[in-house]
mmCIF file of C-alpha atoms and ligand atoms in Angstrom:
data_model
loop_
_atom_site.group_PDB
_atom_site.id
_atom_site.type_symbol
_atom_site.label_atom_id
_atom_site.label_comp_id
_atom_site.label_asym_id
_atom_site.label_seq_id
_atom_site.Cartn_x
_atom_site.Cartn_y
_atom_site.Cartn_z
ATOM 1 C CA MET A 256 -156.834 -168.110 -14.071
ATOM 2 C CA GLN A 257 -159.960 -169.578 -15.649
ATOM 3 C CA LYS A 258 -159.346 -171.000 -19.127
ATOM 4 C CA HIS A 259 -161.467 -169.424 -21.914
ATOM 5 C CA HIS A 260 -162.519 -166.570 -19.649
ATOM 6 C CA PRO A 261 -162.171 -163.342 -21.672
ATOM 7 C CA LEU A 262 -159.671 -161.972 -19.124
ATOM 8 C CA CYS A 263 -157.613 -165.104 -19.522
ATOM 9 C CA LEU A 264 -157.794 -164.755 -23.314
ATOM 10 C CA ILE A 265 -156.458 -161.198 -23.086
ATOM 11 C CA LYS A 266 -153.684 -162.318 -20.779
ATOM 12 C CA GLU A 267 -152.775 -165.095 -23.245
ATOM 13 C CA LYS A 268 -152.812 -162.653 -26.136
ATOM 14 C CA ILE A 269 -150.341 -160.372 -24.388
ATOM 15 C CA VAL A 270 -148.123 -163.193 -23.154
ATOM 16 C CA ASN A 271 -148.134 -164.661 -26.645
ATOM 17 C CA TYR A 272 -147.115 -161.339 -28.161
ATOM 18 C CA MET A 273 -144.297 -160.877 -25.646
ATOM 19 C CA HIS A 274 -143.062 -164.452 -26.032
ATOM 20 C CA SER A 275 -143.064 -164.359 -29.811
ATOM 21 C CA ASN A 276 -141.205 -161.076 -29.949
ATOM 22 C CA TYR A 277 -138.700 -161.409 -27.140
ATOM 23 C CA ARG A 278 -136.451 -164.436 -26.871
ATOM 24 C CA SER A 279 -133.342 -165.111 -24.827
ATOM 25 C CA LYS A 280 -130.418 -167.349 -25.481
ATOM 26 C CA TYR A 281 -131.476 -170.827 -26.663
ATOM 27 C CA HIS A 282 -134.695 -169.252 -27.910
ATOM 28 C CA THR A 283 -136.441 -169.428 -24.539
ATOM 29 C CA PRO A 284 -139.052 -166.733 -23.749
ATOM 30 C CA ARG A 285 -137.361 -163.715 -22.254
ATOM 31 C CA PHE A 286 -140.242 -162.536 -20.043
ATOM 32 C CA ALA A 287 -141.147 -164.626 -17.009
ATOM 33 C CA VAL A 288 -144.898 -164.724 -16.298
ATOM 34 C CA VAL A 289 -145.711 -164.365 -12.616
ATOM 35 C CA ASP A 290 -149.415 -164.825 -11.876
ATOM 36 C CA GLN A 291 -149.699 -166.489 -8.486
ATOM 37 C CA LEU A 292 -148.622 -163.782 -6.093
ATOM 38 C CA ASP A 293 -150.647 -163.085 -2.969
ATOM 39 C CA PRO A 294 -152.773 -159.936 -3.413
ATOM 40 C CA VAL A 295 -152.130 -159.001 0.228
ATOM 41 C CA VAL A 296 -149.001 -156.858 0.173
ATOM 42 C CA THR A 297 -147.309 -154.443 2.538
ATOM 43 C CA LEU A 298 -147.966 -150.712 2.307
ATOM 44 C CA LYS A 299 -144.247 -150.502 1.754
ATOM 45 C CA ASP A 300 -144.489 -152.588 -1.435
ATOM 46 C CA ASN A 301 -147.614 -150.872 -2.694
ATOM 47 C CA PHE A 302 -146.375 -147.321 -2.054
ATOM 48 C CA ASP A 303 -142.989 -146.681 -0.410
ATOM 49 C CA THR A 304 -140.677 -148.741 -2.621
ATOM 50 C CA LEU A 305 -142.433 -147.146 -5.597
ATOM 51 C CA LEU A 306 -141.662 -143.667 -4.232
ATOM 52 C CA VAL A 307 -145.319 -142.729 -3.860
ATOM 53 C CA PRO A 308 -145.257 -139.533 -1.748
ATOM 54 C CA LYS A 309 -146.647 -139.761 1.795
ATOM 55 C CA ASP A 310 -149.442 -137.317 0.924
ATOM 56 C CA HIS A 311 -150.387 -138.896 -2.417
ATOM 57 C CA PRO A 312 -154.180 -139.278 -2.799
ATOM 58 C CA SER A 313 -153.894 -143.002 -3.590
ATOM 59 C CA ARG A 314 -152.832 -143.606 0.025
ATOM 60 C CA LYS A 315 -156.132 -142.378 1.464
ATOM 61 C CA GLN A 316 -158.213 -144.830 3.500
ATOM 62 C CA SER A 317 -161.080 -144.049 1.174
ATOM 63 C CA ASP A 318 -159.183 -145.265 -1.905
ATOM 64 C CA SER A 319 -157.648 -148.603 -0.938
ATOM 65 C CA TYR A 320 -158.533 -151.665 1.104
ATOM 66 C CA TYR A 321 -156.345 -151.813 4.186
ATOM 67 C CA VAL A 322 -155.923 -154.943 6.294
ATOM 68 C CA ASN A 323 -154.139 -153.036 9.059
ATOM 69 C CA SER A 324 -151.436 -150.394 9.267
ATOM 70 C CA GLU A 325 -148.899 -152.692 7.620
ATOM 71 C CA TYR A 326 -150.854 -154.699 5.050
ATOM 72 C CA MET A 327 -153.358 -153.978 2.293
ATOM 73 C CA LEU A 328 -154.871 -155.488 -0.823
ATOM 74 C CA ARG A 329 -152.596 -154.431 -3.664
ATOM 75 C CA ALA A 330 -153.963 -151.460 -5.579
ATOM 76 C CA HIS A 331 -151.726 -152.225 -8.557
ATOM 77 C CA THR A 332 -149.419 -154.954 -9.783
ATOM 78 C CA SER A 333 -146.575 -152.430 -9.599
ATOM 79 C CA ALA A 334 -146.419 -153.471 -5.919
ATOM 80 C CA HIS A 335 -144.358 -156.507 -6.973
ATOM 81 C CA GLN A 336 -141.768 -154.758 -9.133
ATOM 82 C CA SER A 337 -139.132 -154.318 -6.496
ATOM 83 C CA ASN A 338 -139.325 -157.770 -4.903
ATOM 84 C CA LEU A 339 -139.165 -159.536 -8.256
ATOM 85 C CA MET A 340 -136.131 -157.484 -9.243
ATOM 86 C CA LYS A 341 -134.523 -158.348 -5.904
ATOM 87 C CA MET A 342 -135.152 -162.007 -6.701
ATOM 88 C CA GLY A 343 -133.051 -161.554 -9.816
ATOM 89 C CA LEU A 344 -135.702 -161.305 -12.538
ATOM 90 C CA ASP A 345 -134.976 -158.697 -15.158
ATOM 91 C CA HIS A 346 -137.774 -159.299 -17.680
ATOM 92 C CA PHE A 347 -141.168 -160.159 -16.292
ATOM 93 C CA LEU A 348 -144.926 -159.851 -16.571
ATOM 94 C CA VAL A 349 -146.985 -159.842 -13.381
ATOM 95 C CA VAL A 350 -150.690 -160.627 -13.668
ATOM 96 C CA GLY A 351 -153.147 -160.411 -10.829
ATOM 97 C CA ASP A 352 -156.272 -159.137 -9.157
ATOM 98 C CA VAL A 353 -156.016 -155.599 -7.790
ATOM 99 C CA TYR A 354 -158.338 -153.754 -5.413
ATOM 100 C CA ARG A 355 -159.547 -150.174 -5.296
ATOM 101 C CA ARG A 356 -162.391 -148.351 -3.623
ATOM 102 C CA ASP A 357 -164.207 -146.412 -6.274
ATOM 103 C CA GLU A 358 -167.533 -145.325 -7.674
ATOM 104 C CA ILE A 359 -170.120 -147.726 -9.068
ATOM 105 C CA ASP A 360 -170.757 -147.776 -12.787
ATOM 106 C CA LYS A 361 -170.279 -149.890 -15.901
ATOM 107 C CA SER A 362 -166.501 -149.655 -15.883
ATOM 108 C CA HIS A 363 -165.663 -149.708 -12.163
ATOM 109 C CA TYR A 364 -165.578 -152.665 -9.846
ATOM 110 C CA PRO A 365 -163.689 -152.927 -6.529
ATOM 111 C CA VAL A 366 -161.584 -155.765 -7.897
ATOM 112 C CA PHE A 367 -160.107 -155.870 -11.372
ATOM 113 C CA HIS A 368 -157.049 -157.331 -13.056
ATOM 114 C CA GLN A 369 -153.802 -155.791 -14.149
ATOM 115 C CA MET A 370 -150.694 -156.799 -15.967
ATOM 116 C CA GLU A 371 -147.359 -155.238 -15.221
ATOM 117 C CA GLY A 372 -144.368 -155.513 -17.525
ATOM 118 C CA VAL A 373 -140.792 -154.779 -16.516
ATOM 119 C CA SER A 374 -137.705 -154.910 -18.702
ATOM 120 C CA LEU A 375 -134.215 -154.174 -17.446
ATOM 121 C CA ILE A 376 -131.433 -153.419 -19.888
ATOM 122 C CA ASP A 377 -127.821 -154.196 -19.002
ATOM 123 C CA ASN A 378 -124.609 -153.303 -20.786
ATOM 124 C CA LYS A 379 -124.509 -156.597 -22.625
ATOM 125 C CA MET A 380 -127.931 -156.064 -24.183
ATOM 126 C CA LEU A 381 -127.050 -152.473 -24.797
ATOM 127 C CA SER A 382 -123.956 -153.356 -26.793
ATOM 128 C CA LYS A 383 -126.185 -155.362 -29.142
ATOM 129 C CA MET A 384 -128.630 -152.493 -29.618
ATOM 130 C CA SER A 385 -126.201 -149.652 -30.146
ATOM 131 C CA ASP A 386 -122.479 -148.950 -29.819
ATOM 132 C CA ASN A 387 -120.850 -147.091 -27.081
ATOM 133 C CA ILE A 388 -123.722 -145.831 -25.051
ATOM 134 C CA LYS A 389 -123.062 -144.626 -21.558
ATOM 135 C CA MET A 390 -125.918 -145.223 -19.107
ATOM 136 C CA PHE A 391 -125.242 -142.856 -16.250
ATOM 137 C CA GLU A 392 -124.087 -139.312 -15.605
ATOM 138 C CA SER A 393 -124.787 -136.853 -12.874
ATOM 139 C CA GLY A 394 -126.965 -134.277 -14.513
ATOM 140 C CA GLU A 395 -130.159 -132.389 -13.933
ATOM 141 C CA LYS A 396 -133.613 -133.868 -14.100
ATOM 142 C CA THR A 397 -135.519 -132.449 -17.093
ATOM 143 C CA VAL A 398 -138.927 -133.197 -18.592
ATOM 144 C CA GLU A 399 -137.066 -135.519 -20.955
ATOM 145 C CA LYS A 400 -135.030 -137.610 -18.541
ATOM 146 C CA GLN A 401 -133.888 -138.409 -15.013
ATOM 147 C CA GLY A 402 -130.785 -136.678 -13.672
ATOM 148 C CA VAL A 403 -128.731 -139.884 -13.441
ATOM 149 C CA HIS A 404 -129.537 -141.070 -16.962
ATOM 150 C CA THR A 405 -127.655 -139.965 -20.049
ATOM 151 C CA ARG A 406 -129.789 -138.535 -22.820
ATOM 152 C CA ASP A 407 -128.700 -141.465 -24.985
ATOM 153 C CA ILE A 408 -129.866 -144.205 -22.634
ATOM 154 C CA SER A 409 -133.108 -142.419 -21.860
ATOM 155 C CA MET A 410 -133.948 -142.028 -25.560
ATOM 156 C CA LEU A 411 -132.988 -145.596 -26.327
ATOM 157 C CA CYS A 412 -135.094 -146.920 -23.449
ATOM 158 C CA GLU A 413 -138.023 -144.770 -24.525
ATOM 159 C CA ALA A 414 -137.802 -146.035 -28.099
ATOM 160 C CA ASP A 415 -137.554 -149.655 -26.948
ATOM 161 C CA LEU A 416 -140.530 -149.254 -24.610
ATOM 162 C CA LYS A 417 -142.737 -147.481 -27.135
ATOM 163 C CA ASN A 418 -141.835 -149.942 -29.849
ATOM 164 C CA CYS A 419 -142.819 -152.850 -27.600
ATOM 165 C CA LEU A 420 -146.137 -151.299 -26.599
ATOM 166 C CA ILE A 421 -147.162 -150.116 -30.060
ATOM 167 C CA GLY A 422 -146.492 -153.651 -31.270
ATOM 168 C CA LEU A 423 -148.669 -154.918 -28.442
ATOM 169 C CA ALA A 424 -151.488 -152.478 -29.187
ATOM 170 C CA LYS A 425 -151.414 -153.517 -32.852
ATOM 171 C CA ALA A 426 -151.374 -157.211 -31.934
ATOM 172 C CA LEU A 427 -154.488 -156.586 -29.833
ATOM 173 C CA PHE A 428 -156.448 -154.068 -31.875
ATOM 174 C CA GLY A 429 -155.145 -154.470 -35.421
ATOM 175 C CA GLN A 430 -152.274 -153.163 -37.511
ATOM 176 C CA ASN A 431 -154.109 -150.052 -38.662
ATOM 177 C CA ILE A 432 -155.027 -148.504 -35.328
ATOM 178 C CA GLU A 433 -154.694 -144.818 -34.691
ATOM 179 C CA TYR A 434 -152.776 -144.119 -31.474
ATOM 180 C CA ARG A 435 -151.101 -141.310 -29.546
ATOM 181 C CA TRP A 436 -148.714 -140.953 -26.610
ATOM 182 C CA VAL A 437 -149.752 -138.619 -23.817
ATOM 183 C CA GLU A 438 -147.135 -137.414 -21.357
ATOM 184 C CA CYS A 439 -148.190 -137.969 -17.764
ATOM 185 C CA TYR A 440 -146.954 -138.495 -14.218
ATOM 186 C CA PHE A 441 -146.370 -141.607 -12.132
ATOM 187 C CA PRO A 442 -144.227 -141.502 -8.984
ATOM 188 C CA PHE A 443 -142.303 -144.603 -10.082
ATOM 189 C CA THR A 444 -141.357 -143.622 -13.632
ATOM 190 C CA HIS A 445 -139.847 -140.626 -15.373
ATOM 191 C CA PRO A 446 -140.573 -139.752 -18.062
ATOM 192 C CA SER A 447 -144.043 -141.346 -18.099
ATOM 193 C CA TRP A 448 -146.670 -141.799 -20.782
ATOM 194 C CA GLU A 449 -150.136 -143.092 -21.374
ATOM 195 C CA LEU A 450 -150.965 -144.795 -24.625
ATOM 196 C CA GLU A 451 -154.318 -143.895 -26.135
ATOM 197 C CA VAL A 452 -155.966 -145.765 -28.966
ATOM 198 C CA MET A 453 -158.801 -144.492 -31.142
ATOM 199 C CA PHE A 454 -161.756 -146.785 -30.680
ATOM 200 C CA ASN A 455 -165.299 -146.156 -31.974
ATOM 201 C CA GLY A 456 -164.435 -142.504 -32.549
ATOM 202 C CA GLU A 457 -163.028 -141.948 -29.060
ATOM 203 C CA TRP A 458 -159.534 -141.840 -27.596
ATOM 204 C CA MET A 459 -159.256 -144.638 -25.044
ATOM 205 C CA GLU A 460 -156.414 -144.794 -22.549
ATOM 206 C CA VAL A 461 -155.093 -148.357 -22.648
ATOM 207 C CA LEU A 462 -151.963 -148.335 -20.481
ATOM 208 C CA GLY A 463 -149.479 -146.358 -18.403
ATOM 209 C CA CYS A 464 -145.724 -146.706 -18.732
ATOM 210 C CA GLY A 465 -142.359 -145.056 -18.352
ATOM 211 C CA ILE A 466 -138.663 -145.278 -17.607
ATOM 212 C CA MET A 467 -138.302 -146.706 -14.110
ATOM 213 C CA GLU A 468 -137.013 -144.336 -11.455
ATOM 214 C CA GLN A 469 -133.383 -145.321 -10.973
ATOM 215 C CA GLN A 470 -133.797 -145.050 -7.212
ATOM 216 C CA ILE A 471 -136.176 -148.042 -7.271
ATOM 217 C CA LEU A 472 -133.553 -150.185 -9.007
ATOM 218 C CA HIS A 473 -130.862 -148.846 -6.699
ATOM 219 C CA GLU A 474 -132.887 -149.754 -3.611
ATOM 220 C CA ALA A 475 -133.437 -153.225 -5.072
ATOM 221 C CA GLY A 476 -129.644 -153.597 -5.230
ATOM 222 C CA ILE A 477 -129.274 -152.999 -8.969
ATOM 223 C CA SER A 478 -126.645 -150.501 -10.022
ATOM 224 C CA ASP A 479 -125.778 -151.436 -13.602
ATOM 225 C CA LYS A 480 -129.141 -151.562 -15.378
ATOM 226 C CA VAL A 481 -131.822 -149.221 -16.621
ATOM 227 C CA GLY A 482 -135.452 -150.284 -16.865
ATOM 228 C CA TRP A 483 -138.807 -149.541 -18.351
ATOM 229 C CA ALA A 484 -142.196 -150.643 -17.079
ATOM 230 C CA PHE A 485 -145.839 -150.606 -18.060
ATOM 231 C CA GLY A 486 -149.126 -151.400 -16.374
ATOM 232 C CA LEU A 487 -152.494 -152.098 -17.937
ATOM 233 C CA GLY A 488 -155.988 -153.115 -16.891
ATOM 234 C CA LEU A 489 -157.243 -156.333 -18.432
ATOM 235 C CA GLU A 490 -160.968 -155.595 -18.053
ATOM 236 C CA ARG A 491 -160.665 -152.389 -20.017
ATOM 237 C CA LEU A 492 -158.830 -154.132 -22.857
ATOM 238 C CA ALA A 493 -161.325 -157.003 -22.919
ATOM 239 C CA MET A 494 -164.280 -154.593 -22.872
ATOM 240 C CA ILE A 495 -162.866 -152.746 -25.879
ATOM 241 C CA LEU A 496 -161.697 -155.793 -27.779
ATOM 242 C CA TYR A 497 -164.718 -158.032 -27.313
ATOM 243 C CA GLY A 498 -167.310 -155.286 -26.920
ATOM 244 C CA ILE A 499 -168.262 -156.309 -23.377
ATOM 245 C CA PRO A 500 -170.524 -153.520 -22.083
ATOM 246 C CA ASP A 501 -170.424 -153.957 -18.290
ATOM 247 C CA ILE A 502 -167.572 -154.886 -15.957
ATOM 248 C CA ARG A 503 -169.818 -157.075 -13.787
ATOM 249 C CA LEU A 504 -170.126 -159.495 -16.697
ATOM 250 C CA PHE A 505 -166.600 -160.738 -15.971
ATOM 251 C CA TRP A 506 -168.014 -162.220 -12.759
ATOM 252 C CA SER A 507 -171.048 -163.759 -14.418
ATOM 253 C CA GLN A 508 -171.699 -167.460 -13.974
ATOM 254 C CA ASP A 509 -174.285 -167.336 -16.735
ATOM 255 C CA SER A 510 -173.854 -169.677 -19.669
ATOM 256 C CA GLY A 511 -175.157 -166.838 -21.869
ATOM 257 C CA PHE A 512 -171.832 -165.189 -21.136
ATOM 258 C CA HIS A 513 -169.419 -168.095 -21.023
ATOM 259 C CA SER A 514 -170.798 -169.915 -24.058
ATOM 260 C CA GLN A 515 -169.592 -166.994 -26.172
ATOM 261 C CA PHE A 516 -165.982 -167.684 -25.193
ATOM 262 C CA LYS A 517 -165.967 -171.405 -24.535
ATOM 263 C CA ASP A 518 -164.250 -172.483 -27.758
ATOM 264 C CA ALA A 519 -162.118 -169.376 -28.074
ATOM 265 C CA THR A 520 -158.359 -169.206 -28.185
ATOM 266 C CA HIS A 521 -156.419 -165.996 -27.835
ATOM 267 C CA GLU A 522 -156.486 -165.773 -31.613
ATOM 268 C CA SER A 523 -160.268 -165.908 -32.032
ATOM 269 C CA LYS A 524 -162.153 -162.833 -33.154
ATOM 270 C CA ILE A 525 -165.180 -162.438 -30.906
ATOM 271 C CA LYS A 526 -167.899 -159.812 -30.779
ATOM 272 C CA PHE A 527 -169.900 -160.124 -27.614
ATOM 273 C CA LYS A 528 -173.663 -160.276 -28.042
ATOM 274 C CA GLU A 529 -175.805 -159.044 -25.211
ATOM 275 C CA PHE A 530 -177.979 -161.800 -23.895
ATOM 276 C CA GLY A 531 -181.343 -161.647 -22.134
ATOM 277 C CA LYS A 532 -180.999 -157.980 -21.285
ATOM 278 C CA THR A 533 -183.038 -157.509 -18.139
ATOM 279 C CA PRO A 534 -185.030 -154.402 -17.187
ATOM 280 C CA GLN A 535 -183.632 -151.643 -14.971
ATOM 281 C CA ASN A 536 -185.190 -150.567 -11.769
ATOM 282 C CA PHE A 537 -184.139 -147.529 -9.777
ATOM 283 C CA ASN A 538 -184.605 -146.193 -6.304
ATOM 284 C CA ASP A 539 -183.298 -143.036 -4.649
ATOM 285 C CA LEU A 540 -181.796 -142.666 -1.222
ATOM 286 C CA SER A 541 -181.183 -139.337 0.577
ATOM 287 C CA PHE A 542 -179.442 -138.632 3.808
ATOM 288 C CA TRP A 543 -177.930 -135.825 5.879
ATOM 289 C CA LEU A 544 -174.170 -136.102 6.150
ATOM 290 C CA PRO A 545 -172.632 -136.228 9.624
ATOM 291 C CA LEU A 546 -171.320 -132.922 10.946
ATOM 292 C CA ASP A 547 -167.864 -134.285 11.704
ATOM 293 C CA ARG A 548 -167.058 -134.575 7.970
ATOM 294 C CA SER A 549 -166.230 -138.260 8.457
ATOM 295 C CA TYR A 550 -168.383 -139.167 5.482
ATOM 296 C CA ASP A 551 -166.685 -140.279 2.252
ATOM 297 C CA PRO A 552 -168.761 -141.353 -0.776
ATOM 298 C CA ASN A 553 -166.537 -144.422 -1.224
ATOM 299 C CA ASP A 554 -167.805 -145.693 2.156
ATOM 300 C CA PHE A 555 -171.306 -145.483 0.772
ATOM 301 C CA TYR A 556 -170.362 -147.209 -2.495
ATOM 302 C CA ASP A 557 -168.694 -150.050 -0.606
ATOM 303 C CA LEU A 558 -171.736 -150.495 1.545
ATOM 304 C CA VAL A 559 -173.995 -150.602 -1.509
ATOM 305 C CA ARG A 560 -171.721 -153.287 -2.962
ATOM 306 C CA ASP A 561 -171.852 -155.270 0.266
ATOM 307 C CA GLN A 562 -175.633 -155.229 0.395
ATOM 308 C CA GLY A 563 -176.528 -155.197 -3.278
ATOM 309 C CA GLY A 564 -173.755 -157.257 -4.866
ATOM 310 C CA HIS A 565 -174.260 -157.833 -8.566
ATOM 311 C CA CYS A 566 -177.792 -156.468 -8.471
ATOM 312 C CA VAL A 567 -176.467 -152.909 -8.547
ATOM 313 C CA GLU A 568 -175.534 -151.483 -11.927
ATOM 314 C CA GLN A 569 -174.793 -147.882 -11.092
ATOM 315 C CA VAL A 570 -174.889 -145.369 -8.257
ATOM 316 C CA SER A 571 -174.874 -141.672 -8.928
ATOM 317 C CA LEU A 572 -175.097 -138.599 -6.792
ATOM 318 C CA ILE A 573 -178.110 -136.818 -8.288
ATOM 319 C CA ASP A 574 -178.607 -134.038 -5.773
ATOM 320 C CA GLU A 575 -176.564 -132.289 -3.135
ATOM 321 C CA PHE A 576 -177.623 -129.268 -1.086
ATOM 322 C CA PHE A 577 -176.831 -127.408 2.112
ATOM 323 C CA ASN A 578 -179.641 -126.588 4.513
ATOM 324 C CA LYS A 579 -178.687 -123.331 6.217
ATOM 325 C CA LYS A 580 -181.111 -123.681 9.121
ATOM 326 C CA LYS A 581 -179.988 -127.166 9.996
ATOM 327 C CA GLY A 582 -176.377 -126.500 9.031
ATOM 328 C CA LEU A 583 -176.357 -129.871 7.292
ATOM 329 C CA THR A 584 -175.523 -131.160 3.834
ATOM 330 C CA SER A 585 -177.785 -133.629 2.112
ATOM 331 C CA HIS A 586 -176.814 -136.157 -0.551
ATOM 332 C CA CYS A 587 -179.292 -137.919 -2.753
ATOM 333 C CA TYR A 588 -178.078 -140.982 -4.652
ATOM 334 C CA ARG A 589 -179.862 -142.834 -7.394
ATOM 335 C CA ILE A 590 -179.225 -146.557 -7.283
ATOM 336 C CA VAL A 591 -179.876 -148.384 -10.533
ATOM 337 C CA TYR A 592 -180.694 -152.030 -9.959
ATOM 338 C CA ARG A 593 -180.209 -154.549 -12.721
ATOM 339 C CA HIS A 594 -178.853 -158.033 -12.468
ATOM 340 C CA MET A 595 -176.770 -159.109 -15.445
ATOM 341 C CA ASP A 596 -178.180 -162.594 -15.716
ATOM 342 C CA ARG A 597 -181.836 -162.482 -14.619
ATOM 343 C CA PRO A 598 -184.701 -160.042 -14.081
ATOM 344 C CA LEU A 599 -185.194 -158.739 -10.546
ATOM 345 C CA THR A 600 -188.664 -158.497 -9.031
ATOM 346 C CA ASN A 601 -189.790 -155.231 -7.423
ATOM 347 C CA GLN A 602 -189.961 -157.056 -4.172
ATOM 348 C CA GLU A 603 -186.346 -158.179 -4.416
ATOM 349 C CA VAL A 604 -185.254 -154.646 -5.233
ATOM 350 C CA ASN A 605 -187.206 -153.263 -2.277
ATOM 351 C CA VAL A 606 -185.635 -155.744 0.089
ATOM 352 C CA ILE A 607 -182.132 -154.819 -1.050
ATOM 353 C CA HIS A 608 -182.912 -151.107 -1.009
ATOM 354 C CA ASN A 609 -184.182 -151.308 2.547
ATOM 355 C CA GLN A 610 -181.126 -153.270 3.605
ATOM 356 C CA ILE A 611 -178.942 -150.576 2.115
ATOM 357 C CA LYS A 612 -180.954 -147.888 3.901
ATOM 358 C CA GLN A 613 -180.614 -149.635 7.207
ATOM 359 C CA ALA A 614 -176.904 -150.302 6.799
ATOM 360 C CA VAL A 615 -176.336 -146.697 5.758
ATOM 361 C CA ALA A 616 -178.076 -145.444 8.888
ATOM 362 C CA GLU A 617 -176.212 -147.834 11.157
ATOM 363 C CA GLN A 618 -172.728 -147.663 9.683
ATOM 364 C CA LEU A 619 -172.174 -144.262 8.126
ATOM 365 C CA GLY A 620 -173.343 -142.005 10.928
ATOM 366 C CA VAL A 621 -175.752 -140.282 8.570
ATOM 367 C CA THR A 622 -179.440 -139.489 9.002
ATOM 368 C CA VAL A 623 -181.567 -141.078 6.317
ATOM 369 C CA ARG A 624 -184.275 -138.701 5.177
HETATM 370 N N1 DAH B 180 -149.492 -148.800 -11.593
HETATM 371 C C1 DAH B 180 -150.106 -147.856 -12.503
HETATM 372 C C2 DAH B 180 -151.612 -147.831 -12.228
HETATM 373 O O1 DAH B 180 -152.126 -148.756 -11.666
HETATM 374 C C3 DAH B 180 -149.885 -148.256 -13.938
HETATM 375 C C4 DAH B 180 -148.461 -148.139 -14.326
HETATM 376 C C5 DAH B 180 -147.987 -146.977 -14.855
HETATM 377 C C6 DAH B 180 -147.570 -149.201 -14.148
HETATM 378 C C7 DAH B 180 -146.683 -146.837 -15.244
HETATM 379 C C8 DAH B 180 -146.240 -149.065 -14.530
HETATM 380 C C9 DAH B 180 -145.813 -147.879 -15.079
HETATM 381 O O2 DAH B 180 -145.356 -150.036 -14.390
HETATM 382 O O3 DAH B 180 -144.522 -147.795 -15.469
HETATM 383 O O4 DAH B 180 -152.255 -146.878 -12.588
#
């Protein structure tokens, strides 16, 4: 929401691409931009309406932030698809902060930002794109299409979706990019794909997408349309596009960061320059895991975040062993301390490390070695 912030620039780039390429009657933008929705959603919206199976790993307590048994912080912007369709929107972009419990390194942070795009096609639009296409049949689900969709509508939707997203990728990364589609699985789309773009000699996954499961539309009260959807992470795109090396930088208050974007528009070409790179400092922490198997590494990572905040750059499990005599498993983690904006003193690092140690002992039921 902050003007000139690189995440805002990326959002503007995408919105600009969508608005310039998709217009409705009277030349108004076809896609509504929805960016003020409350990140606290129901489990129903985050999972059930999207047909996420009850035993899907993303539902685990160790993967999401739950408020109680009914509410959680959204783990993806897909959580809003159904409600927005119920409200009558059929072309929209949802932008917002999303929350996931995860490891600690340069590309993971418990909160990041996503954009979701949804486009529903009705018979009227269809008649302009192609003649005489039937949308529905009762057939078998195959790798190519859903049972209720005709082959024609599925192919047309796929082409429309891929065309939109390739255009977007080119608008972001340049007309000459190398890209590939990778077939994949999401509970809420079929078929589903990830788009990968070649960047600095590596394939980078930039988004997930697919043809929306007809059941989701049906349950939202829509019986005469077929839809496609995509979801992408803004941090990842900004890191690639501007060459931003660490996800914590998006939270920096340092002028060394913001001055590099302060005059930028979504059209500016910017290459981020690292500023005042501060030294690293690391400290290891080992403990015996509790016997009741209640320990999950994400609990530890969260606790390190709580205590260490932006002073922690990375946490990695460097040693794990089982002591037969004791019947206990030991984990040793290396915590790399480095603040993005200023050097840390040894004393500061020691204080944080000891706080982490203490919190670990008190809250995780482990025995610090
Ligand atoms: N929600 C997915 C995620 O967070 C991304 C995604 C994939 C969104 C496919 C979509 C979609 O709308 O169609 O990983």
